[in-house]
CSV table of C-alpha atoms and ligand atoms in Angstrom, one decimal:
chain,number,residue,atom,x,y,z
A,228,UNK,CA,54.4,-79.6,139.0
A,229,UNK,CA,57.0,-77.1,138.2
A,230,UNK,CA,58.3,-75.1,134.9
A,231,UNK,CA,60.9,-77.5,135.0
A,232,UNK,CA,59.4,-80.0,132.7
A,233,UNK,CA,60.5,-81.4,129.5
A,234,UNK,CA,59.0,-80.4,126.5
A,235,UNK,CA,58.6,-83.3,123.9
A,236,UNK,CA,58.3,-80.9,120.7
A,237,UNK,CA,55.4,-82.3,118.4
A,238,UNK,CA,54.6,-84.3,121.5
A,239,UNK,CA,58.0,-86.9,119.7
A,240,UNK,CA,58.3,-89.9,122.1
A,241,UNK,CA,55.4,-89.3,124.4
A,242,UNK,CA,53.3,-91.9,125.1
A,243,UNK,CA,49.9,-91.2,126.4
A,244,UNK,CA,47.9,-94.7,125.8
A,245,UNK,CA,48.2,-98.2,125.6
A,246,UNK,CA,46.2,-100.1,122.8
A,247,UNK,CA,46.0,-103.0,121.4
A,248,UNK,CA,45.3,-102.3,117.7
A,249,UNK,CA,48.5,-101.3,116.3
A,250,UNK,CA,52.4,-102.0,116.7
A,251,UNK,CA,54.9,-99.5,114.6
A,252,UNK,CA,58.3,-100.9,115.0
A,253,UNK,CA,60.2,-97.6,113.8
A,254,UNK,CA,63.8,-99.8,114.2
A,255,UNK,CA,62.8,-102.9,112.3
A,256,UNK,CA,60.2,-100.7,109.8
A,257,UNK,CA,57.9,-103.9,110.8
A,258,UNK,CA,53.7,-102.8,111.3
A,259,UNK,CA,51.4,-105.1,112.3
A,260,UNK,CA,47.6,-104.8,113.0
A,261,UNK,CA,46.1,-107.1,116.1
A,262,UNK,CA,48.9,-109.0,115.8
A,263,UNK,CA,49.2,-109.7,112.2
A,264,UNK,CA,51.7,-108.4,109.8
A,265,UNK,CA,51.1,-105.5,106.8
A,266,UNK,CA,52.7,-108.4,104.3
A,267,UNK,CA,50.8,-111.1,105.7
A,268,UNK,CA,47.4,-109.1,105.6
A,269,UNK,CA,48.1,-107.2,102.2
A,270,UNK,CA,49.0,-110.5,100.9
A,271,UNK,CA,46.0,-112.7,102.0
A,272,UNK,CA,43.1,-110.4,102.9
A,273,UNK,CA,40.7,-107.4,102.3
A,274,UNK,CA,39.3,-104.3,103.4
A,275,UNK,CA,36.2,-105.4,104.7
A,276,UNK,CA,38.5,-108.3,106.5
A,277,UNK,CA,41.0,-105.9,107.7
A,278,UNK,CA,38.4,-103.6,108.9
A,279,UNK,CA,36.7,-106.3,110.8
A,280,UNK,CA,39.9,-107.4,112.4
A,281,UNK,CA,41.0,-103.7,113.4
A,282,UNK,CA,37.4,-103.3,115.4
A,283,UNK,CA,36.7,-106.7,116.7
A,284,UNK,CA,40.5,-107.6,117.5
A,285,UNK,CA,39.8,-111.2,115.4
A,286,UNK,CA,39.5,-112.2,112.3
A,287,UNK,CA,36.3,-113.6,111.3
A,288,UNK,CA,34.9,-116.8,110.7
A,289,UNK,CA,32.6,-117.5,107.0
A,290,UNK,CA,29.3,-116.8,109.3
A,291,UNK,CA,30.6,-113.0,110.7
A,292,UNK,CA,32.6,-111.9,107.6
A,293,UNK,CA,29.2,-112.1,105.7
A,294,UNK,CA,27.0,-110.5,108.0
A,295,UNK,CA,30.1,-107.3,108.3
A,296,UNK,CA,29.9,-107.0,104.2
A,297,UNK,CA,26.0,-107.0,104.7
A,298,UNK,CA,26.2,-104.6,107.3
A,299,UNK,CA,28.4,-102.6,105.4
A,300,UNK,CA,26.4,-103.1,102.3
A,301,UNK,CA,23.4,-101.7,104.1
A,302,UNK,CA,25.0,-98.3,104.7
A,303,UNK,CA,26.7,-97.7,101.5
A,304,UNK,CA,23.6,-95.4,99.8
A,305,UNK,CA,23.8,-91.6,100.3
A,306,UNK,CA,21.5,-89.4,101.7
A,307,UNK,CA,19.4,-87.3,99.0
A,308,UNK,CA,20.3,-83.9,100.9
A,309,UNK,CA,24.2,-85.2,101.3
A,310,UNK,CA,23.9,-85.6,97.4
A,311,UNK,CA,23.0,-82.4,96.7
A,312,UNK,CA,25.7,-80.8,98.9
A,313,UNK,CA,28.4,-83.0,97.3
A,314,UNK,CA,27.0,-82.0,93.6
A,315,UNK,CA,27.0,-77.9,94.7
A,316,UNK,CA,30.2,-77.9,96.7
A,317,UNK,CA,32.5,-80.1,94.8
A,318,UNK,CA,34.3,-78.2,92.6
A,319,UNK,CA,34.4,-75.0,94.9
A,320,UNK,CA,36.3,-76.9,97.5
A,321,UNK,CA,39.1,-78.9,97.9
A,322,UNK,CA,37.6,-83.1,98.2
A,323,UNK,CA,39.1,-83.3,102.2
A,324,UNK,CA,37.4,-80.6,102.8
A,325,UNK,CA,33.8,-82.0,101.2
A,326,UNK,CA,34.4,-84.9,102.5
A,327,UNK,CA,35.4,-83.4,106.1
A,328,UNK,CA,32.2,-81.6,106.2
A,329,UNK,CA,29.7,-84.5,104.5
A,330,UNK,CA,31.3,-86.6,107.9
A,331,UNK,CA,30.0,-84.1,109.7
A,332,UNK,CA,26.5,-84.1,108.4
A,333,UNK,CA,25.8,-87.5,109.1
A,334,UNK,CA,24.0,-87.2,112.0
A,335,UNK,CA,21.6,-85.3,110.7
A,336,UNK,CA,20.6,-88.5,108.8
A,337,UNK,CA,20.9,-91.3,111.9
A,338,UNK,CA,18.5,-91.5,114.6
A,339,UNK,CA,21.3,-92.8,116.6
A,340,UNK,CA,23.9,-90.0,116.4
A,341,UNK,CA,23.7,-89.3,119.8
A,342,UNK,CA,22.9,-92.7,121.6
A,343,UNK,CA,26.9,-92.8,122.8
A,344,UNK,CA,26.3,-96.6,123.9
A,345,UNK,CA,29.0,-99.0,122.7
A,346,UNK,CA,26.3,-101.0,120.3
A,347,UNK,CA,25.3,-97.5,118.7
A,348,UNK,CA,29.2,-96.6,118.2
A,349,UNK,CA,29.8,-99.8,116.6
A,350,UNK,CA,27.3,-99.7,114.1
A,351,UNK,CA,27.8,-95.5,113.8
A,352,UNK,CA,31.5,-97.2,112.8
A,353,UNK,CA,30.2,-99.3,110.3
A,354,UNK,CA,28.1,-96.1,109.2
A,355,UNK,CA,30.7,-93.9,108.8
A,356,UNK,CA,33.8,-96.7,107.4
A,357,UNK,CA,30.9,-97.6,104.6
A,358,UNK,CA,29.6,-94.5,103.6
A,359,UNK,CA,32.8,-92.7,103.7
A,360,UNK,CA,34.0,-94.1,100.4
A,361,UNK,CA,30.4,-93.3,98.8
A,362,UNK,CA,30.7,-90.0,99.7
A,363,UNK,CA,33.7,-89.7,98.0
A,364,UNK,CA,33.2,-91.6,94.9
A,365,UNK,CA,30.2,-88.9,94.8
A,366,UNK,CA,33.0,-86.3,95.0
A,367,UNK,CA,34.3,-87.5,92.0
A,368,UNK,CA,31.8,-88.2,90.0
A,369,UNK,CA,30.6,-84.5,90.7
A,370,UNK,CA,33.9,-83.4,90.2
A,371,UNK,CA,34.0,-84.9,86.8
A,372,UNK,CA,30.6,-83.0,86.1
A,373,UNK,CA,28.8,-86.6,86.0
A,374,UNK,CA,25.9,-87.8,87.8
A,375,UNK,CA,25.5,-89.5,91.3
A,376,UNK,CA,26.1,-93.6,90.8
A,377,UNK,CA,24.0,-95.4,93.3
A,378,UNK,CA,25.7,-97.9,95.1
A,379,UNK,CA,25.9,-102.2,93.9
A,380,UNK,CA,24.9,-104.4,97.2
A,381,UNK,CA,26.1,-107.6,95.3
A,382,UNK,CA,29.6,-106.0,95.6
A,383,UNK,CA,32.8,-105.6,97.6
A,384,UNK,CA,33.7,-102.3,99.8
A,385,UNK,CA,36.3,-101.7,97.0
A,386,UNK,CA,34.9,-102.8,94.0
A,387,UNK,CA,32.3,-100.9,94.8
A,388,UNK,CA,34.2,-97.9,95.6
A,389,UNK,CA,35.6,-98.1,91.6
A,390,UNK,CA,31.9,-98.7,90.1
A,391,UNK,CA,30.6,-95.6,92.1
A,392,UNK,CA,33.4,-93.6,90.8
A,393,UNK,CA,33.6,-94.8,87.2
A,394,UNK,CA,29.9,-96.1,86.3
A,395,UNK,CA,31.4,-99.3,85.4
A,396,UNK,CA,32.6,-102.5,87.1
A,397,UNK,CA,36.1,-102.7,87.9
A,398,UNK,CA,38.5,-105.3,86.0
A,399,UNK,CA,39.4,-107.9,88.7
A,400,UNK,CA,43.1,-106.4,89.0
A,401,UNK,CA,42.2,-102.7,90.0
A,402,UNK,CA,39.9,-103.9,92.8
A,403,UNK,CA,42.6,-105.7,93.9
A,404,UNK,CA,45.1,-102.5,94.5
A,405,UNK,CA,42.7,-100.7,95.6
A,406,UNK,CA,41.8,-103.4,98.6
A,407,UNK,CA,45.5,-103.6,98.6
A,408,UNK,CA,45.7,-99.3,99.1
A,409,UNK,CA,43.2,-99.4,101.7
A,410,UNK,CA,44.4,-102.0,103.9
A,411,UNK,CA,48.1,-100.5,103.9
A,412,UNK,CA,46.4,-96.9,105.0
A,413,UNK,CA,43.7,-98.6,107.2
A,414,UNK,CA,45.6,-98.1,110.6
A,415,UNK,CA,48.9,-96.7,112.2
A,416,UNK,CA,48.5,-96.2,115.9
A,417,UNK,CA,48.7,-92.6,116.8
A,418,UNK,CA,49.8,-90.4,114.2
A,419,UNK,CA,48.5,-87.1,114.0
A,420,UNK,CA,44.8,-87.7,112.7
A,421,UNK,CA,43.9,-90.9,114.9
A,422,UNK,CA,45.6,-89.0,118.0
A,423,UNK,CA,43.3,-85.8,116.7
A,424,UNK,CA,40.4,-88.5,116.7
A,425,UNK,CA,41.2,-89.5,120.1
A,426,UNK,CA,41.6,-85.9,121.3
A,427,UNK,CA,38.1,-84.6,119.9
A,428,UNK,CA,36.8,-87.9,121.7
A,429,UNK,CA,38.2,-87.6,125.0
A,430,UNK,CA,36.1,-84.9,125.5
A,431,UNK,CA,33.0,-86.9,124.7
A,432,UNK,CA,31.9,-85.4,121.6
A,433,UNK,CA,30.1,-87.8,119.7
A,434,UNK,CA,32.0,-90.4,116.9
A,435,UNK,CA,31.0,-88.2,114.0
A,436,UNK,CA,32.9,-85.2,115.7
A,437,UNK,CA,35.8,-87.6,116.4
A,438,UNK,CA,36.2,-88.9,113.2
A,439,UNK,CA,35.4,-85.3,111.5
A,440,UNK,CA,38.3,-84.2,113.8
A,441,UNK,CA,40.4,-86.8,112.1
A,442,UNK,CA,39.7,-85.6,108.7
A,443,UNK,CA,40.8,-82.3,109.4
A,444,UNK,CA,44.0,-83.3,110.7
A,445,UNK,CA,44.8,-86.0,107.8
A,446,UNK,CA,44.6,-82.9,105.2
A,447,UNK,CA,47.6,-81.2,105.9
A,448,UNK,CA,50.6,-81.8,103.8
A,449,UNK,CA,52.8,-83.0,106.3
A,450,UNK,CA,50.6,-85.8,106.9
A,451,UNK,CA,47.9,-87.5,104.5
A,452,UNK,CA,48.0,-84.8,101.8
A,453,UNK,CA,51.4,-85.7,101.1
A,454,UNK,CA,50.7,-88.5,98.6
A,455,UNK,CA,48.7,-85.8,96.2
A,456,UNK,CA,51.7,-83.6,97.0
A,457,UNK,CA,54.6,-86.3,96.1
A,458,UNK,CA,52.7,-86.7,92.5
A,459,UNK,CA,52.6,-83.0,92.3
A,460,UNK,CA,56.3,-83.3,92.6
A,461,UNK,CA,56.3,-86.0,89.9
A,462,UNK,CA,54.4,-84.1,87.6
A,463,UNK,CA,56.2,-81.0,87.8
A,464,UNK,CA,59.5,-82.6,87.4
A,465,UNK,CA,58.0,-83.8,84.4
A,466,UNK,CA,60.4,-86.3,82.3
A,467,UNK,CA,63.0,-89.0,84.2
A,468,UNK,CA,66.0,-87.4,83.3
A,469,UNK,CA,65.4,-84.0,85.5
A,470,UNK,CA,64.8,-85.7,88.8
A,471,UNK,CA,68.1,-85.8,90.2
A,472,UNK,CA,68.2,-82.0,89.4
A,473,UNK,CA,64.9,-81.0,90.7
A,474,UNK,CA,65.5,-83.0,94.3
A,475,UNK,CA,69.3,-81.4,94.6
A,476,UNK,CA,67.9,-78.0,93.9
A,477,UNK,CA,65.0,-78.5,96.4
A,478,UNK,CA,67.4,-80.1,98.8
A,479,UNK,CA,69.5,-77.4,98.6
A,480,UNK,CA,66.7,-74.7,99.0
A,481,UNK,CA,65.6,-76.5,102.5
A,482,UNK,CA,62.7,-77.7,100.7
A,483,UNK,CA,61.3,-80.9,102.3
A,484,UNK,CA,60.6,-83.7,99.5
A,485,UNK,CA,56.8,-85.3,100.1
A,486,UNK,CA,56.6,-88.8,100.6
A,487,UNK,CA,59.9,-88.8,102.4
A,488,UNK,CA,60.6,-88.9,106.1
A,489,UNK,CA,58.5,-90.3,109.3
A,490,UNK,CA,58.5,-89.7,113.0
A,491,UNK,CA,58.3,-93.1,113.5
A,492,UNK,CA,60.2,-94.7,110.9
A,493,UNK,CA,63.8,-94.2,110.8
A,494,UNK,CA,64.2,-96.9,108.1
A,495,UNK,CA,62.1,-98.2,105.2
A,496,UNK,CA,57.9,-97.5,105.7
A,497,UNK,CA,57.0,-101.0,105.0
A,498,UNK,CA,53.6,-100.2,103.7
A,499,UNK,CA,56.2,-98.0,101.0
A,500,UNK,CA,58.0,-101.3,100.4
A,501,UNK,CA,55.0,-103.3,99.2
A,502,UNK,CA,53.4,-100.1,97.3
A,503,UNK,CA,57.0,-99.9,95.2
A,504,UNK,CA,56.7,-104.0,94.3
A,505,UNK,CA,53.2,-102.9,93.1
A,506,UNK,CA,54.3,-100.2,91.3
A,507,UNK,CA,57.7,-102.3,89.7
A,508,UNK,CA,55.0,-104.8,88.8
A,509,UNK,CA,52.7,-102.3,86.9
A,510,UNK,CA,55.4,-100.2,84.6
A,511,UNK,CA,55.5,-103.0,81.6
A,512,UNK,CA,53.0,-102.8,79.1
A,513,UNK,CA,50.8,-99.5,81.1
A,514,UNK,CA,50.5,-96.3,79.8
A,515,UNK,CA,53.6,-93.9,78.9
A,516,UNK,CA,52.3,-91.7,81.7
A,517,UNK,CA,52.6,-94.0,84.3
A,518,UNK,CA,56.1,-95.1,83.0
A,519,UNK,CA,57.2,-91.6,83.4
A,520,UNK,CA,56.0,-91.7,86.8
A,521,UNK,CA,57.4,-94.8,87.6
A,522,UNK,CA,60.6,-93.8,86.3
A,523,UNK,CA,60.8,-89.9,88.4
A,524,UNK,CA,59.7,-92.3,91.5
A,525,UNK,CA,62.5,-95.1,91.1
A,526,UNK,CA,65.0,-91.9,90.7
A,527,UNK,CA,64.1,-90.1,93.2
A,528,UNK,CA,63.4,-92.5,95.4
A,529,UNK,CA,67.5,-93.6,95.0
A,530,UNK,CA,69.0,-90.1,95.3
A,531,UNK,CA,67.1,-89.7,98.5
A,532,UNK,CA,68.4,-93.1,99.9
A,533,UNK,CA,71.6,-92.1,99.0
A,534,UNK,CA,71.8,-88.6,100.3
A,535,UNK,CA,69.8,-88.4,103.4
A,536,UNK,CA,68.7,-92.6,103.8
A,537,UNK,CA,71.4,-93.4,106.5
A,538,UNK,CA,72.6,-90.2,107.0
A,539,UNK,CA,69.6,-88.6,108.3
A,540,UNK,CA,67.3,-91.6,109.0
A,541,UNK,CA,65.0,-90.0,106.1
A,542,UNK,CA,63.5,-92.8,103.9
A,543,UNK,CA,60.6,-93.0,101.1
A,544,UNK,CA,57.3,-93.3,103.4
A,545,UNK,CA,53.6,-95.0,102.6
A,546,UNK,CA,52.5,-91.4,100.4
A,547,UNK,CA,55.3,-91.3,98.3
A,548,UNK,CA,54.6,-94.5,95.5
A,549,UNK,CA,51.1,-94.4,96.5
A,550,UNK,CA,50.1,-91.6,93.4
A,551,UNK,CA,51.3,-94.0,90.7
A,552,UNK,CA,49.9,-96.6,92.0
A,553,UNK,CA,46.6,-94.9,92.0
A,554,UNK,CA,47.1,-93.4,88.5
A,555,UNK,CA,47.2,-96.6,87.6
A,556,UNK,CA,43.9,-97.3,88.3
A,557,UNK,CA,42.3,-93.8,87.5
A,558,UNK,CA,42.2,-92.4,90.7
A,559,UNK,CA,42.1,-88.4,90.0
A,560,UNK,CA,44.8,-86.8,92.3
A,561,UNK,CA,42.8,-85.0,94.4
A,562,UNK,CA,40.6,-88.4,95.7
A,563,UNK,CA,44.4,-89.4,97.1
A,564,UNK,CA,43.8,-88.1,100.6
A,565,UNK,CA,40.4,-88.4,100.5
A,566,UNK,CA,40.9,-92.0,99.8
A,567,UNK,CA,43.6,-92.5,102.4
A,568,UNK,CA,40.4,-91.3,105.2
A,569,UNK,CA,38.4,-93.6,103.4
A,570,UNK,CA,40.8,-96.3,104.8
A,571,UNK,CA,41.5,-94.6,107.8
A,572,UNK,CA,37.9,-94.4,108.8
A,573,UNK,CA,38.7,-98.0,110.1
A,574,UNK,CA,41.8,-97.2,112.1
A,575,UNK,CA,40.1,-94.1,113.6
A,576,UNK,CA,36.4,-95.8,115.0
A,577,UNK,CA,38.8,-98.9,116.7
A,578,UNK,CA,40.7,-96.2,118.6
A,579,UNK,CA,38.4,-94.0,119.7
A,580,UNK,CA,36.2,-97.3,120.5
A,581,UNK,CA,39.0,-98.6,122.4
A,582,UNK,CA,40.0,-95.3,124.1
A,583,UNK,CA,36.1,-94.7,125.0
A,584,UNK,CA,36.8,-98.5,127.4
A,585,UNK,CA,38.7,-96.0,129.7
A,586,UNK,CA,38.4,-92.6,128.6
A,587,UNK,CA,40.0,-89.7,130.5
A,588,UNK,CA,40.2,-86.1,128.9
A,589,UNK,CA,43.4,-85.4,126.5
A,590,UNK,CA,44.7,-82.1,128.4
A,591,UNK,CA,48.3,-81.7,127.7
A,592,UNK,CA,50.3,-78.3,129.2
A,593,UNK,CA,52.6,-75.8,128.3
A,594,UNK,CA,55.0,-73.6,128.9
A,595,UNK,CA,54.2,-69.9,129.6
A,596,UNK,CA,56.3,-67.9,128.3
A,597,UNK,CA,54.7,-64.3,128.2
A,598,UNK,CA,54.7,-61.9,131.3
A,599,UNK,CA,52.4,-62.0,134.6
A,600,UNK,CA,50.4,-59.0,136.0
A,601,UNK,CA,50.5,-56.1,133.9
A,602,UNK,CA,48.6,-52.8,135.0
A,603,UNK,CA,45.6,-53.0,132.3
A,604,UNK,CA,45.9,-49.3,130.7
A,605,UNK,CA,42.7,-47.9,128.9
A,606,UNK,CA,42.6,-48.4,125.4
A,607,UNK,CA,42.6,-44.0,124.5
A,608,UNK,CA,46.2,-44.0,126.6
A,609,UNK,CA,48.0,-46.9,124.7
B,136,LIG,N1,62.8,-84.0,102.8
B,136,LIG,C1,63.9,-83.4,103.2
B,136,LIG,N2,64.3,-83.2,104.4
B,136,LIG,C2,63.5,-83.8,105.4
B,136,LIG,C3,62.3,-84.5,105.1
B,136,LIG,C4,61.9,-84.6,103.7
B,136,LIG,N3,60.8,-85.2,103.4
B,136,LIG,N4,61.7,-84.9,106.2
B,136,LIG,C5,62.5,-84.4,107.2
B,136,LIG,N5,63.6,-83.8,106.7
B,136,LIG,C6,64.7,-83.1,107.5
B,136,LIG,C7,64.2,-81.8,108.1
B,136,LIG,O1,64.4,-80.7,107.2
B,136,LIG,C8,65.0,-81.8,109.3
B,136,LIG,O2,66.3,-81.4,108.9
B,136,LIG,P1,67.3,-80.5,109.9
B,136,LIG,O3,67.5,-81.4,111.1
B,136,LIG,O4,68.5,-80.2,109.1
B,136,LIG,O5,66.5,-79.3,110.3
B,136,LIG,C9,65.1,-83.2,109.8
B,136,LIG,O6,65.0,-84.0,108.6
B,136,LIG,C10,64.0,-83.6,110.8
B,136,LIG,O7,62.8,-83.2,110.2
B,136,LIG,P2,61.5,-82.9,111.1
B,136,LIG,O8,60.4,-82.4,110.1
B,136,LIG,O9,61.8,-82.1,112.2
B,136,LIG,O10,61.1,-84.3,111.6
B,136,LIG,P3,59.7,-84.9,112.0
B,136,LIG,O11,59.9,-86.1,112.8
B,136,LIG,O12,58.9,-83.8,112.5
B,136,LIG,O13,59.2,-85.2,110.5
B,136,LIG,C11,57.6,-85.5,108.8
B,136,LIG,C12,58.3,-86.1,110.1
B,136,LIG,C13,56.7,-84.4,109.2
B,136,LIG,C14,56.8,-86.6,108.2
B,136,LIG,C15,58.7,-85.1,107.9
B,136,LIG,O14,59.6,-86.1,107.5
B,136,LIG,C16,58.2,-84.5,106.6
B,136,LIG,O15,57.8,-83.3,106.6
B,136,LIG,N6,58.1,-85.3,105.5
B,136,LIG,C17,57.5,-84.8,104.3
B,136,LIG,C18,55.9,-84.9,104.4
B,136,LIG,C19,55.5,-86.3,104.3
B,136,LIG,O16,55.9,-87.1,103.5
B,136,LIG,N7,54.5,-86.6,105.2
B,136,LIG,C20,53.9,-87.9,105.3
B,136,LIG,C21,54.3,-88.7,106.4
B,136,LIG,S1,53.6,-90.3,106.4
B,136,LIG,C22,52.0,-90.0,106.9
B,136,LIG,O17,51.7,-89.1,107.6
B,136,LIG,C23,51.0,-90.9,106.3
């Protein structure tokens, strides 16, 4: 191998797998999971479903979709020591990084943690998918200075998800974003946090390092924190009428706008597509809040298209409608990432499942640069 090599900067069109979870088609903006499409699956089916189909490669039948939600049902409950960590810590830290680290506790509660057979990592997926979005309902509940909710076995992953958070049962509708959220953030083939999964994996570290791995990596604004940071945006632009002005004067600072842009997509996010028809659908008769919202969004979104759509290839992706959307429902800004791992969990323990079928160490190279062989001097004659 010589220092002739290509570098792929940010690792852009390198491919380093195959898999059969996940297609992006960046030309078309088409995404389908196993084989089915995002409209077709947001249209028709559930988390729990989704989440099923992403780690078992089929869809289930009547008899295995009920024993997943009673698996799943079975994990949901928190451990008392995880409780206590979540009610201390969550207003000192930001929620990815509670959550990040309450991930990284859990094998202090299973008996399993270290049993790296397929059956354990199955049901350590189930384990972490499941209690994932407990932990960070606790989040906000402790956030929001109210007590731990103990989890409802007689409900659904995302229903449940709402009562943990709010104390109450969900109306019909919200549960049905919400499922709707989750299955359009459930998977996306390699981007950064699924490839850091796989990385933190490839080593053999166990699923909850993998997967703790992944929550790191989803943080960062350039990736999952960008839907928190696209209703920042919102908020601080404030009323409809100053969007255009805010988004030229960023534009012409070099600021990037969050939401925007993809390294895959050079057209319309898809997932962003069916989160705008939600959003179009919610702004009659909702709260003037989320009209203003709606409103910055639609503006935005159109002087973005306009100015950098074709030009540049740079188009609204999955984070940027996604705040509304959960404002509608009472999500706090600050659950947005947290959430989006919450659906990610899925994506995450079918890749590093499927990776783990024929592992071999992630161990890319680079360049050096620097200089070679220099006479070490004593540190009193520098
Ligand atoms: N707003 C304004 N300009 C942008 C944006 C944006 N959101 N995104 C890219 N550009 C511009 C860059 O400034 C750059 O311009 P230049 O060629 O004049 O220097 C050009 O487009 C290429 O941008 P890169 O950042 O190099 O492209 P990359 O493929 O690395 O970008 C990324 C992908 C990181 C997502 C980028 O579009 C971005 O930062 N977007 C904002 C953050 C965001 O929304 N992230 C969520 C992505 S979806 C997800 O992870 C779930």
């Amino acid at each position: 191998m010589t220092d002739e090599h290509v570098i792929n900067k940010g690792l852009e069109g390198v491919y380093f797998t195959e898999s059969a979870i996940c297609k992006v088609d960046g030309q078309a903006g088409r995404l389908y999971y196993r084989g089915y499409s995002i409209e077709e699956l947001s249209k028709n089916s559930n988390f729990s479903e989704v989440t099923f189909l992403l780690l078992h490669g089929k869809l289930p039948n009547n008899r295995e979709m009920l024993e997943f939600n009673q698996s799943m049902s079975k994990e949901r409950d928190l451990p008392e020591g995880m409780i206590s960590y979540i009610k201390e810590n969550a207003q000192k830290m930001h929620p990815m990084d509670v959550l990040r680290t309450c991930v990284s506790m859990l094998p202090a509660y299973d008996a399993e943690a270290y049993d790296s057979s397929p059956e354990a990592n199955f049901r350590k997926s189930v384990r972490i998918i499941s209690k994932s979005a407990s932990i960070v309902a606790a989040i906000g509940r402790a956030r929001a200075n109210k007590s731990y909710v103990a989890p409802d076995p007689s409900l659904g992953h995302a229903e449940n998800f709402l009562y943990m958070l709010n104390g109450e049962k969900p109306r019909p509708e919200m549960v049905k974003i919400l499922d709707i959220m989750l299955i359009l953030h459930a998977e996306h083939s390699s981007n950064a946090s699924t490839f850091g999964v796989i990385v933190a994996g490839s080593t053999l570290a166990d699923l909850y390092a993998a997967i703790t791995a992944g929550a790191a990596v989803l943080k960062g604004p350039l990736h999952g924190g960008a839907d928190e940071a696209a209703l920042s945006m919102m908020y601080n632009i404030g009323k409809p009428e100053n969007t255009e002005k805010y988004i030229e004067d960023a534009l012409a600072g070099r600021q990037k706008i969050m939401g925007f842009g993809h390294r895959v997509y050079k057209t319309y996010d898809p997932r962003a597509r069916i989160i705008k028809g939600y959003l179009e659908s919610l702004q009659t008769g909702n709260s003037e809040e989320l009209k203003t919202l709606s409103q910055i969004a639609m503006r935005a979104e159109k002087l973005m298209i306009e100015k950098l759509g074709a030009s540049k290839g740079i188009w609204p992706n999955i984070d940027f409608f996604s705040g509304p959307v959960y404002v509608s429902i009472g999500i706090p800004k600050e659950l947005f990432t947290p959430l989006f791992a919450v659906a990610r969990s899925s994506g995450w323990c079918a890749h590093m499942l499927e990776y783990w079928q024929n592992n071999r160490l992630l161990r890319p190279l680079e360049k050096y640069t620097g200089q070679l062989d220099l006479p070490y001097v004593e540190i009193g004659k520098r």
